[in-house]
Amino acid sequence: MIKRKQLTEHLSYTSMVLPLLILYFTFVIYPFFSTIFYSFTNYSNMRLFDYDFVGLKNYLDVFQTRDKVGAIANTVKYAVVITFFQTLFALPLAAALNSRLKTRNVLRSIFFFPAVLSPIVVGYLWSFLFSTSAYGPINNILISIGLPTINFFGDPGIALYSVIFTQLWQWTGWSMVIILANLQSIPEVYYEASKIDGANTVQNFFRITLPLLYPSINVLIVTGLVGGLKVYDIIVSTTRGGPFNATSTIIQAIINQAIGGGLYGLGAAFCVVFFIIVLLFTYLVMLIMKKWERAIS
Amino acid sequence: MNNSGFLRDNLKLRQILLGITLWAIAVVFMLPVYYLIVSTLKGAEEVTLYPFALPKTLNISKYITAWNKMSYPRAFFNTFTITSLSVLFSTLIASVAAYSIARHKSRFNKFVFFLVLSGIMIPGQVSLVSLYNIVRRLGLMDNILGLVVIYSGSSTVLPLFLIKNFISTTIPIELEEAAKIDGCSLYKTFFSIVFPLLRPIIATVIIITALGIWNDYLNPMLFLQSRKNATILLEINRNIGQFAVDWSGMFPMLVLGIAPLSLFYLFMQKYVISGVVAGAVKG
């Protein structure tokens, strides 16, 4: 009797996990492994059923074509630069908003606001602001103060940095909010103690605040890098990868060439390469952050 | 006495200067949004001549054109349906599973939890190509409900963690044991006793998932082809891609595009910000 009751309970508990397991398996686990499988085949929209194994050919293709290597380089550059500046700008902003300012909640909401928008909308907004046409307000300001116009999204030398700029505008407030939550958890006592010891603001920042901000900075760097490597939407709404592939990114190249062009095997190989890059970055960051953690504890 | 009064004044002065600096930054920071909104109400000439001035007359004709061009009611309805159904299903599925994993430590449950845990390392984009083919083979292409199913499967990870954590740390097991003695079934115990207590974490989960799905462009772009299924972002991309030169026609579309979430944010900012923080720090 007791055994039967236990069994029904066990089955009941198990049935609660099944919907999640089935969906997760179908749309996350299985696609992941079949991507690895397809990456070694010439599966394409011309060979939906009669595809063959081609060994490492797709991987060689990824690393030997200039546009794909370029997309990898752009993506890595984008992720590193945006993570660095996003954290750098968010730190002083959060510190300033952690003061006893009456309007600090309003200010916090203002700086966070762009984070609730889609990068698609943000990208179109900035392509207008940066426009070189007669309407483009930023170039109009440059002209009116006697400077030459800048082709922000059209000049291959600066297009990627212009894209990064729009994303800094969008995400710095998000980073600031995360640091701010961390700052508010630091007990006032620490600062009172260091005041007695005669420490100044700069010493306070480097000796107390920064080490205690380890958790939030860790979050910002990991999510910033991984999110940066996934960059796609903002590219669609600003440069579409141009000019001359100067802003083409991994996901954008996969979608344009693999899904748009029907070269599924090649795309799968590029997906696997992307996965390895993400893993590598996560591992490196964890290594560096562990070192920092050990240094401060 | 005198000295401390001077210090207090000095501190106050510094606060005021800090306030002014921060507000100056905030104004410059919000100029693009201000510019976007005032430009939609001006004629083309007024936009070029007085870019930052308030509009002289309120002209909403451009909004009517934009509204019609992007079939706004339909696009809004599609986005709303996809987001709300996906959030509903993924939250339900995740909370039931989280309860089971938190309370019943069987080998099977441990395995499922480990599986989801390792899945965190896989960014969704990695599986793009095969996901695309699976969706095609399952006949879920160009189907709003198909997209809901995909989201319900792929956005359960963070909810599962947050809810499982919440149950393990804050829900007292005694309540459930009492219910069990009274002969309540497991599902009844969960839905009538545990679920109502999950309200704070469910609110966080709903906000994070809803923002993510509402603003997602990639999945609708890949899986919804026909115009009748288009979301707001797909309509924006389609219209602006087509009329890239017609700036004045594009601005009202952007405003209509950001309006729903901006209004939501205006009223729920406290919850949105704390939800995002909770999701980022624990995720």
Coordinates of C-alpha atoms in Angstrom, one line a residue:
Chain A
M1 CA 0.0 0.0 0.0
I2 CA 2.7 2.5 1.0
K3 CA 4.8 1.4 -1.9
R4 CA 2.0 2.1 -4.3
K5 CA 1.4 5.5 -2.8
Q6 CA 5.1 6.3 -3.2
L7 CA 5.1 5.2 -6.8
T8 CA 2.1 7.3 -7.7
E9 CA 3.8 10.3 -6.0
H10 CA 7.0 9.6 -7.9
L11 CA 5.1 9.4 -11.2
S12 CA 3.2 12.5 -10.4
Y13 CA 6.4 14.4 -9.7
T14 CA 7.9 13.1 -12.9
S15 CA 5.0 14.1 -15.0
M16 CA 5.5 17.7 -13.8
V17 CA 8.9 17.8 -15.5
L18 CA 7.9 16.2 -18.7
P19 CA 6.4 19.1 -20.6
L20 CA 9.6 21.1 -20.0
L21 CA 11.8 18.2 -20.9
I22 CA 10.0 17.5 -24.1
L23 CA 10.0 21.1 -25.3
Y24 CA 13.5 21.7 -24.2
F25 CA 14.7 18.6 -25.9
T26 CA 13.0 19.4 -29.2
F27 CA 13.9 23.1 -29.4
V28 CA 17.3 23.3 -27.6
I29 CA 19.1 20.0 -27.1
Y30 CA 18.2 18.2 -30.3
P31 CA 18.9 21.2 -32.6
F32 CA 22.3 21.6 -30.9
F33 CA 23.4 18.1 -31.6
S34 CA 22.0 18.0 -35.1
T35 CA 23.8 21.2 -35.8
I36 CA 27.1 19.4 -35.0
F37 CA 26.0 16.5 -37.2
Y38 CA 25.0 18.7 -40.2
S39 CA 28.3 20.6 -39.9
F40 CA 30.1 17.6 -41.4
T41 CA 27.7 17.2 -44.3
N42 CA 26.9 19.0 -47.5
Y43 CA 23.2 19.4 -46.4
S44 CA 21.7 22.2 -48.4
N45 CA 18.3 23.2 -49.9
M46 CA 19.4 21.4 -53.1
R47 CA 20.3 18.2 -51.1
L48 CA 17.6 18.0 -48.5
F49 CA 17.6 14.2 -48.4
D50 CA 20.7 12.9 -50.3
Y51 CA 23.4 14.7 -48.4
D52 CA 26.8 13.2 -47.9
F53 CA 29.6 13.5 -45.3
V54 CA 32.2 15.9 -46.4
G55 CA 34.5 15.8 -43.3
L56 CA 36.0 19.1 -42.4
K57 CA 35.3 20.8 -45.7
N58 CA 32.7 23.2 -44.2
Y59 CA 35.1 24.2 -41.4
L60 CA 37.9 24.9 -43.9
D61 CA 35.4 27.0 -45.8
V62 CA 34.6 29.1 -42.7
F63 CA 38.3 29.7 -42.0
Q64 CA 39.5 30.2 -45.5
T65 CA 36.9 32.7 -46.9
R66 CA 37.8 36.3 -46.2
D67 CA 34.2 37.5 -45.5
K68 CA 33.7 34.8 -42.8
V69 CA 37.0 35.4 -41.1
G70 CA 36.2 39.1 -41.3
A71 CA 32.8 38.5 -39.7
I72 CA 34.5 36.7 -36.8
A73 CA 37.0 39.5 -36.3
N74 CA 34.2 42.2 -36.4
T75 CA 32.1 40.2 -33.9
V76 CA 35.0 39.7 -31.4
K77 CA 36.0 43.4 -31.7
Y78 CA 32.4 44.5 -31.2
A79 CA 32.0 42.3 -28.1
V80 CA 35.2 43.3 -26.4
V81 CA 34.9 47.1 -27.1
I82 CA 31.2 47.3 -26.1
T83 CA 31.8 45.3 -22.9
F84 CA 34.7 47.5 -21.9
F85 CA 33.1 50.9 -22.5
Q86 CA 29.7 49.8 -21.2
T87 CA 31.3 48.9 -17.9
L88 CA 33.6 51.9 -17.9
F89 CA 30.7 54.4 -18.4
A90 CA 28.3 52.6 -16.1
L91 CA 30.7 52.7 -13.1
P92 CA 30.8 56.5 -12.5
L93 CA 27.2 56.9 -13.4
A94 CA 26.1 54.3 -10.8
A95 CA 28.4 55.8 -8.2
A96 CA 26.9 59.3 -8.8
L97 CA 23.3 57.9 -8.6
N98 CA 24.2 56.1 -5.4
S99 CA 24.3 59.5 -3.6
R100 CA 21.5 61.1 -1.6
L101 CA 20.1 62.9 -4.7
K102 CA 16.3 63.5 -4.5
T103 CA 15.7 62.8 -8.1
R104 CA 17.9 59.7 -8.3
N105 CA 15.0 57.3 -9.0
V106 CA 13.8 59.5 -12.0
L107 CA 17.4 59.7 -13.3
R108 CA 17.8 55.9 -13.0
S109 CA 14.6 55.4 -14.9
I110 CA 15.7 57.8 -17.7
F111 CA 19.1 56.2 -18.1
F112 CA 17.6 52.7 -18.2
F113 CA 14.9 53.6 -20.7
P114 CA 16.7 52.7 -24.0
A115 CA 17.2 49.1 -22.6
V116 CA 13.4 48.4 -23.0
L117 CA 13.5 49.3 -26.7
S118 CA 14.3 46.9 -29.5
P119 CA 17.7 47.3 -31.2
I120 CA 15.8 47.3 -34.4
V121 CA 14.0 50.6 -33.5
V122 CA 17.2 52.1 -31.9
G123 CA 19.2 51.3 -35.1
Y124 CA 16.7 53.0 -37.4
L125 CA 16.5 56.0 -35.1
W126 CA 20.3 56.4 -35.1
S127 CA 20.6 55.8 -38.9
F128 CA 18.4 58.9 -39.2
L129 CA 20.3 60.9 -36.6
F130 CA 23.6 59.9 -38.3
S131 CA 22.3 60.4 -41.8
T132 CA 24.4 62.4 -44.3
S133 CA 21.3 63.5 -46.2
A134 CA 20.0 67.1 -45.8
Y135 CA 17.9 66.0 -42.9
G136 CA 20.5 64.3 -40.7
P137 CA 20.6 66.4 -37.5
I138 CA 24.0 65.4 -36.2
N139 CA 25.8 66.2 -39.5
N140 CA 23.8 69.4 -39.7
I141 CA 25.2 70.4 -36.3
L142 CA 28.7 69.5 -37.5
I143 CA 28.2 71.7 -40.6
S144 CA 26.9 74.6 -38.6
I145 CA 29.9 74.7 -36.3
G146 CA 32.2 74.5 -39.3
L147 CA 33.3 70.9 -39.2
P148 CA 33.2 68.4 -42.1
T149 CA 30.4 65.9 -42.3
I150 CA 31.0 62.3 -41.1
N151 CA 29.5 59.3 -42.9
F152 CA 29.0 57.4 -39.6
F153 CA 27.5 54.2 -41.0
G154 CA 28.9 54.5 -44.6
D155 CA 32.7 54.9 -43.9
P156 CA 34.2 51.4 -43.5
G157 CA 36.8 52.8 -41.1
I158 CA 34.3 53.9 -38.5
A159 CA 31.0 52.1 -39.3
L160 CA 31.6 49.4 -36.6
Y161 CA 32.4 52.0 -34.0
S162 CA 29.2 54.0 -34.9
V163 CA 27.2 50.8 -34.4
I164 CA 29.0 50.3 -31.0
F165 CA 28.1 53.9 -30.1
T166 CA 24.4 53.3 -30.6
Q167 CA 24.6 50.2 -28.4
L168 CA 26.4 52.0 -25.7
W169 CA 23.6 54.6 -25.7
Q170 CA 21.2 51.7 -25.4
W171 CA 22.9 49.5 -22.8
T172 CA 25.0 51.7 -20.5
G173 CA 21.9 52.4 -18.4
W174 CA 21.2 48.7 -18.1
S175 CA 24.8 48.1 -16.8
M176 CA 24.5 51.1 -14.5
V177 CA 21.3 49.6 -12.9
I178 CA 23.1 46.3 -12.2
I179 CA 26.1 48.1 -10.6
L180 CA 23.8 50.3 -8.7
A181 CA 21.9 47.4 -7.1
N182 CA 25.3 46.0 -6.1
L183 CA 26.5 49.4 -4.7
Q184 CA 23.3 49.7 -2.5
S185 CA 24.1 46.3 -0.9
I186 CA 27.5 47.6 0.4
P187 CA 27.1 48.5 4.1
E188 CA 27.8 52.1 5.0
V189 CA 29.9 50.9 7.9
Y190 CA 32.9 50.2 5.7
Y191 CA 33.0 53.8 4.6
E192 CA 32.6 55.1 8.1
A193 CA 35.5 53.0 9.2
S194 CA 37.8 54.1 6.4
K195 CA 36.8 57.8 7.1
I196 CA 38.2 57.3 10.6
D197 CA 41.4 55.9 9.1
G198 CA 41.6 59.1 7.0
A199 CA 41.1 57.5 3.5
N200 CA 40.1 59.8 0.6
T201 CA 37.4 59.2 -2.0
V202 CA 39.8 57.7 -4.6
Q203 CA 41.2 55.3 -2.0
N204 CA 37.7 54.4 -0.9
F205 CA 36.8 53.6 -4.5
F206 CA 39.8 51.3 -5.2
R207 CA 40.1 49.7 -1.8
I208 CA 36.4 49.2 -0.8
T209 CA 34.0 49.9 -3.6
L210 CA 35.7 48.2 -6.6
P211 CA 36.5 44.9 -4.8
L212 CA 33.0 44.7 -3.5
L213 CA 31.6 45.3 -7.0
Y214 CA 33.1 42.0 -8.1
P215 CA 29.7 40.2 -8.5
S216 CA 28.1 42.9 -10.7
I217 CA 31.2 43.5 -12.8
N218 CA 31.4 39.8 -13.3
V219 CA 27.8 39.7 -14.6
L220 CA 28.4 42.7 -16.8
I221 CA 31.5 41.2 -18.4
V222 CA 30.0 37.8 -19.0
T223 CA 26.7 39.0 -20.3
G224 CA 28.3 41.8 -22.3
L225 CA 30.7 39.5 -24.1
V226 CA 28.2 36.7 -24.8
G227 CA 25.5 39.2 -25.8
G228 CA 28.1 41.1 -27.9
L229 CA 29.1 37.9 -29.7
K230 CA 25.4 37.3 -30.6
V231 CA 25.0 40.8 -32.1
Y232 CA 22.5 40.8 -35.0
D233 CA 19.4 43.1 -34.7
I234 CA 21.4 46.3 -34.6
I235 CA 23.3 45.3 -37.7
V236 CA 20.1 44.7 -39.6
S237 CA 18.7 48.2 -38.7
T238 CA 21.9 50.2 -39.3
T239 CA 24.4 48.9 -41.8
R240 CA 23.2 45.4 -42.9
G241 CA 26.8 44.3 -42.7
G242 CA 28.2 47.0 -45.0
P243 CA 30.0 49.0 -46.2
F244 CA 32.2 46.3 -47.8
N245 CA 31.4 43.8 -44.9
A246 CA 33.0 46.2 -42.4
T247 CA 30.2 45.5 -39.9
S248 CA 29.2 42.0 -40.9
T249 CA 28.9 39.8 -37.8
I250 CA 28.8 36.0 -37.2
I251 CA 25.1 35.6 -36.8
Q252 CA 24.4 38.0 -39.6
A253 CA 26.7 36.0 -41.9
I254 CA 25.1 32.7 -40.8
I255 CA 21.6 34.0 -41.6
N256 CA 22.5 35.7 -44.9
Q257 CA 24.6 32.9 -46.3
A258 CA 23.4 29.7 -44.7
I259 CA 19.7 30.3 -44.3
G260 CA 19.2 32.8 -47.1
G261 CA 21.5 30.9 -49.4
G262 CA 20.3 27.4 -48.4
L263 CA 23.8 26.2 -47.5
Y264 CA 22.8 24.5 -44.3
G265 CA 25.9 22.3 -43.8
L266 CA 28.2 25.3 -44.1
G267 CA 26.0 27.4 -41.8
A268 CA 26.0 24.6 -39.2
A269 CA 29.8 24.5 -39.2
F270 CA 29.8 28.3 -38.7
C271 CA 27.3 27.8 -35.8
V272 CA 29.7 25.3 -34.2
V273 CA 32.6 27.7 -34.6
F274 CA 30.4 30.4 -33.0
F275 CA 29.7 28.1 -30.1
I276 CA 33.4 27.4 -29.6
I277 CA 34.2 31.1 -29.6
V278 CA 31.5 31.8 -27.0
L279 CA 32.8 28.9 -24.8
L280 CA 36.4 30.1 -25.2
F281 CA 35.5 33.7 -24.2
T282 CA 33.4 32.5 -21.2
Y283 CA 36.2 30.3 -20.1
L284 CA 38.8 33.1 -20.4
V285 CA 36.7 35.6 -18.6
M286 CA 36.0 33.1 -15.8
L287 CA 39.8 32.5 -15.5
I288 CA 40.6 36.2 -15.3
M289 CA 37.7 37.0 -12.9
K290 CA 38.8 34.1 -10.6
K291 CA 42.3 35.6 -10.5
W292 CA 40.8 38.9 -9.5
E293 CA 38.5 37.3 -6.9
R294 CA 41.6 35.6 -5.4
A295 CA 43.5 38.9 -5.4
I296 CA 40.8 40.8 -3.5
S297 CA 39.9 38.1 -1.0
Chain B
M1 CA 30.6 74.9 15.0
N2 CA 31.4 77.3 12.2
N3 CA 33.7 74.7 10.6
S4 CA 31.0 71.9 10.5
G5 CA 28.5 74.4 9.1
F6 CA 30.9 75.1 6.3
L7 CA 31.4 71.4 5.7
R8 CA 27.7 70.9 5.5
D9 CA 27.3 73.7 3.1
N10 CA 30.1 72.4 1.0
L11 CA 28.5 69.0 0.9
K12 CA 25.2 70.5 -0.1
L13 CA 26.9 72.5 -2.8
R14 CA 28.5 69.3 -4.1
Q15 CA 25.1 67.6 -4.1
I16 CA 23.6 70.4 -6.2
L17 CA 26.5 70.4 -8.6
L18 CA 26.2 66.6 -9.0
G19 CA 22.5 67.0 -9.6
I20 CA 23.0 69.6 -12.3
T21 CA 25.6 67.5 -14.0
L22 CA 23.5 64.4 -14.0
W23 CA 20.5 66.2 -15.3
A24 CA 22.5 67.8 -18.1
I25 CA 23.8 64.3 -19.1
A26 CA 20.2 63.0 -18.9
V27 CA 18.9 65.7 -21.2
V28 CA 21.6 65.1 -23.8
F29 CA 21.0 61.4 -23.4
M30 CA 17.2 61.7 -24.1
L31 CA 17.6 64.2 -27.0
P32 CA 17.3 61.4 -29.6
V33 CA 14.0 60.3 -28.2
Y34 CA 12.7 63.9 -27.9
Y35 CA 13.8 64.6 -31.4
L36 CA 12.1 61.5 -32.7
I37 CA 8.8 62.5 -31.1
V38 CA 8.7 66.2 -32.0
S39 CA 9.8 65.4 -35.6
T40 CA 6.7 63.2 -36.2
L41 CA 4.5 66.2 -35.5
K42 CA 6.2 68.6 -37.9
G43 CA 6.3 69.1 -41.7
A44 CA 9.4 68.1 -43.6
E45 CA 10.6 71.7 -43.9
E46 CA 10.1 72.5 -40.2
V47 CA 12.2 69.4 -39.3
T48 CA 15.2 70.7 -41.2
L49 CA 14.9 74.4 -40.3
Y50 CA 14.1 74.0 -36.6
P51 CA 15.2 70.5 -35.7
F52 CA 14.9 70.8 -31.9
A53 CA 12.1 73.3 -31.6
L54 CA 8.6 72.2 -30.5
P55 CA 6.2 71.8 -33.4
K56 CA 4.2 74.9 -34.3
T57 CA 1.1 72.9 -35.2
L58 CA 0.1 69.4 -34.2
N59 CA -0.1 67.4 -37.4
I60 CA -1.0 63.8 -36.8
S61 CA -1.7 62.9 -40.5
K62 CA 1.7 61.1 -40.7
Y63 CA 0.6 58.9 -37.8
I64 CA -2.5 57.9 -39.7
T65 CA -0.5 57.0 -42.8
A66 CA 2.0 55.0 -40.6
W67 CA -0.8 53.3 -38.7
N68 CA -2.3 52.1 -42.0
K69 CA 0.9 51.2 -43.8
M70 CA 2.1 48.9 -41.0
S71 CA -1.4 47.5 -40.4
Y72 CA -0.8 48.5 -36.8
P73 CA -3.8 46.9 -35.1
R74 CA -3.0 43.5 -36.7
A75 CA 0.8 43.7 -36.0
F76 CA 0.0 44.7 -32.4
F77 CA -2.4 41.9 -32.0
N78 CA 0.1 39.4 -33.3
T79 CA 2.9 40.6 -31.1
F80 CA 0.6 40.7 -28.1
T81 CA -0.7 37.1 -28.8
I82 CA 2.7 35.7 -29.3
T83 CA 4.2 37.3 -26.2
S84 CA 1.3 36.7 -23.8
L85 CA 0.8 33.0 -24.8
S86 CA 4.5 32.3 -24.8
V87 CA 4.9 33.9 -21.4
L88 CA 1.9 32.0 -20.0
F89 CA 3.0 28.6 -21.2
S90 CA 6.7 29.0 -20.4
T91 CA 5.9 30.3 -16.9
L92 CA 3.5 27.5 -16.2
I93 CA 5.8 24.8 -17.6
A94 CA 8.8 26.2 -15.8
S95 CA 7.1 26.6 -12.4
V96 CA 5.5 23.1 -12.4
A97 CA 8.9 21.6 -13.3
A98 CA 10.7 23.8 -10.8
Y99 CA 8.4 22.6 -8.0
S100 CA 9.0 19.0 -8.9
I101 CA 12.8 19.5 -9.1
A102 CA 12.9 21.4 -5.8
R103 CA 10.8 19.0 -3.8
H104 CA 11.5 15.6 -5.3
K105 CA 15.1 14.7 -5.7
S106 CA 14.9 11.6 -7.9
R107 CA 17.6 10.6 -10.2
F108 CA 15.4 11.6 -13.2
N109 CA 14.8 15.1 -11.8
K110 CA 18.5 15.6 -11.1
F111 CA 19.2 14.5 -14.7
V112 CA 16.7 17.0 -16.2
F113 CA 18.1 19.8 -14.0
F114 CA 21.6 19.0 -15.1
L115 CA 20.5 18.9 -18.7
V116 CA 19.0 22.4 -18.5
L117 CA 22.0 23.6 -16.5
S118 CA 24.4 22.6 -19.3
G119 CA 22.0 24.0 -21.9
I120 CA 22.7 27.5 -20.4
M121 CA 26.1 27.3 -22.1
I122 CA 24.4 27.0 -25.5
P123 CA 23.3 30.3 -27.0
G124 CA 20.1 29.8 -28.9
Q125 CA 21.8 31.2 -32.0
V126 CA 24.1 28.1 -32.2
S127 CA 21.2 25.9 -33.3
L128 CA 19.7 28.4 -35.8
V129 CA 20.2 26.2 -38.9
S130 CA 18.8 23.0 -37.5
L131 CA 16.0 24.7 -35.6
Y132 CA 15.0 26.3 -38.9
N133 CA 14.9 22.8 -40.5
I134 CA 13.1 21.2 -37.5
V135 CA 10.4 23.9 -37.6
R136 CA 10.0 23.3 -41.3
R137 CA 9.6 19.6 -40.9
L138 CA 7.2 19.9 -38.0
G139 CA 5.0 22.1 -40.2
L140 CA 5.3 25.0 -37.8
M141 CA 6.5 27.5 -40.3
D142 CA 4.6 30.7 -40.7
N143 CA 2.4 29.8 -37.8
I144 CA 1.9 32.1 -34.8
L145 CA 1.2 29.2 -32.5
G146 CA 4.3 27.4 -33.8
L147 CA 6.4 30.3 -32.7
V148 CA 4.6 30.2 -29.3
V149 CA 5.7 26.5 -28.9
I150 CA 9.3 27.4 -29.8
Y151 CA 9.4 30.2 -27.2
S152 CA 7.8 28.0 -24.6
G153 CA 10.6 25.5 -25.1
S154 CA 13.5 27.9 -25.4
S155 CA 12.6 30.5 -22.7
T156 CA 12.1 28.2 -19.8
V157 CA 15.7 28.1 -18.6
L158 CA 16.0 31.2 -16.5
P159 CA 12.4 30.9 -15.2
L160 CA 13.2 27.3 -14.1
F161 CA 16.3 28.5 -12.1
L162 CA 14.7 31.5 -10.5
I163 CA 11.5 29.7 -9.5
K164 CA 13.3 26.5 -8.3
N165 CA 15.6 28.7 -6.2
F166 CA 12.7 30.6 -4.8
I167 CA 10.8 27.5 -3.8
S168 CA 13.9 25.9 -2.1
T169 CA 14.8 29.0 -0.1
T170 CA 11.5 30.7 0.8
I171 CA 8.5 28.4 0.6
P172 CA 8.1 26.4 3.9
I173 CA 7.5 22.7 3.2
E174 CA 5.2 22.3 6.2
L175 CA 2.2 23.8 4.3
E176 CA 2.5 21.2 1.6
E177 CA 2.9 18.3 4.1
A178 CA -0.3 19.4 5.8
A179 CA -2.1 19.4 2.5
K180 CA -0.7 16.0 1.6
I181 CA -2.0 14.6 4.9
D182 CA -5.4 16.0 4.1
G183 CA -5.3 14.0 0.9
C184 CA -4.6 16.8 -1.7
S185 CA -3.1 15.6 -5.0
L186 CA 0.3 16.9 -5.9
Y187 CA -1.1 19.1 -8.6
K188 CA -3.8 20.5 -6.3
T189 CA -1.2 21.2 -3.6
F190 CA 1.0 23.0 -6.1
F191 CA -1.7 25.1 -7.7
S192 CA -3.7 26.0 -4.6
I193 CA -0.9 26.4 -2.0
V194 CA 2.5 26.8 -3.6
F195 CA 1.7 28.8 -6.7
P196 CA 0.0 31.7 -5.0
L197 CA 3.1 32.1 -2.8
L198 CA 5.3 32.4 -5.9
R199 CA 3.9 35.7 -6.9
P200 CA 7.0 37.9 -6.4
I201 CA 9.3 35.6 -8.5
I202 CA 6.6 34.9 -11.1
A203 CA 6.3 38.7 -11.6
T204 CA 10.0 38.9 -12.2
V205 CA 9.9 36.0 -14.6
I206 CA 7.0 37.4 -16.5
I207 CA 8.7 40.8 -16.9
I208 CA 12.0 39.3 -18.1
T209 CA 10.4 36.8 -20.5
A210 CA 7.9 39.3 -21.9
L211 CA 10.5 42.0 -22.6
G212 CA 12.7 39.4 -24.4
I213 CA 9.9 38.0 -26.6
W214 CA 8.3 41.3 -27.4
N215 CA 11.6 42.7 -28.6
D216 CA 12.8 39.6 -30.3
Y217 CA 13.3 40.1 -34.0
L218 CA 15.3 37.0 -35.0
N219 CA 12.7 34.3 -34.4
P220 CA 9.7 36.0 -36.0
M221 CA 12.0 37.0 -38.9
L222 CA 12.9 33.3 -39.5
F223 CA 9.6 31.6 -38.7
L224 CA 6.8 34.0 -39.8
Q225 CA 6.8 34.7 -43.5
S226 CA 3.4 35.9 -44.5
R227 CA 2.3 39.5 -43.8
K228 CA -0.8 38.5 -41.9
N229 CA 1.4 37.0 -39.2
A230 CA 3.9 39.9 -39.0
T231 CA 4.8 41.3 -35.6
I232 CA 5.4 45.1 -35.0
L233 CA 9.2 44.8 -35.5
L234 CA 8.7 42.8 -38.8
E235 CA 6.3 45.6 -40.0
I236 CA 8.8 48.3 -39.1
N237 CA 11.7 46.5 -40.8
R238 CA 9.5 45.8 -43.9
N239 CA 8.2 49.3 -44.3
I240 CA 11.4 51.1 -43.5
G241 CA 13.5 48.8 -45.6
Q242 CA 11.2 49.7 -48.4
F243 CA 11.0 53.5 -47.9
A244 CA 14.4 54.1 -46.5
V245 CA 14.5 57.6 -48.0
D246 CA 11.1 58.7 -46.7
W247 CA 12.3 59.7 -43.2
S248 CA 9.2 61.6 -42.3
G249 CA 7.1 58.5 -42.9
M250 CA 9.4 56.3 -40.9
F251 CA 9.4 58.3 -37.7
P252 CA 5.8 57.8 -36.7
M253 CA 6.3 54.0 -37.3
L254 CA 9.2 54.0 -34.8
V255 CA 7.1 55.9 -32.3
L256 CA 4.2 53.4 -32.8
G257 CA 6.7 50.6 -32.4
I258 CA 8.1 51.8 -29.1
A259 CA 4.8 53.1 -27.7
P260 CA 3.5 49.9 -26.1
L261 CA 6.6 49.0 -24.1
S262 CA 7.3 52.6 -23.3
L263 CA 3.9 53.0 -21.7
F264 CA 4.4 49.7 -19.9
Y265 CA 7.7 50.9 -18.6
L266 CA 6.3 54.3 -17.6
F267 CA 3.9 52.6 -15.2
M268 CA 6.0 49.6 -14.2
Q269 CA 9.5 51.0 -14.1
K270 CA 10.3 49.9 -10.6
Y271 CA 9.3 46.3 -11.3
V272 CA 11.0 46.3 -14.7
I273 CA 14.3 47.5 -13.3
S274 CA 14.2 45.2 -10.2
G275 CA 13.1 42.3 -12.4
V276 CA 16.0 42.8 -14.9
V277 CA 18.5 43.1 -12.0
A278 CA 17.2 39.9 -10.4
G279 CA 17.3 38.1 -13.7
A280 CA 20.8 39.2 -14.6
V281 CA 22.4 38.6 -11.2
K282 CA 20.9 35.2 -10.6
G283 CA 20.9 34.1 -14.2

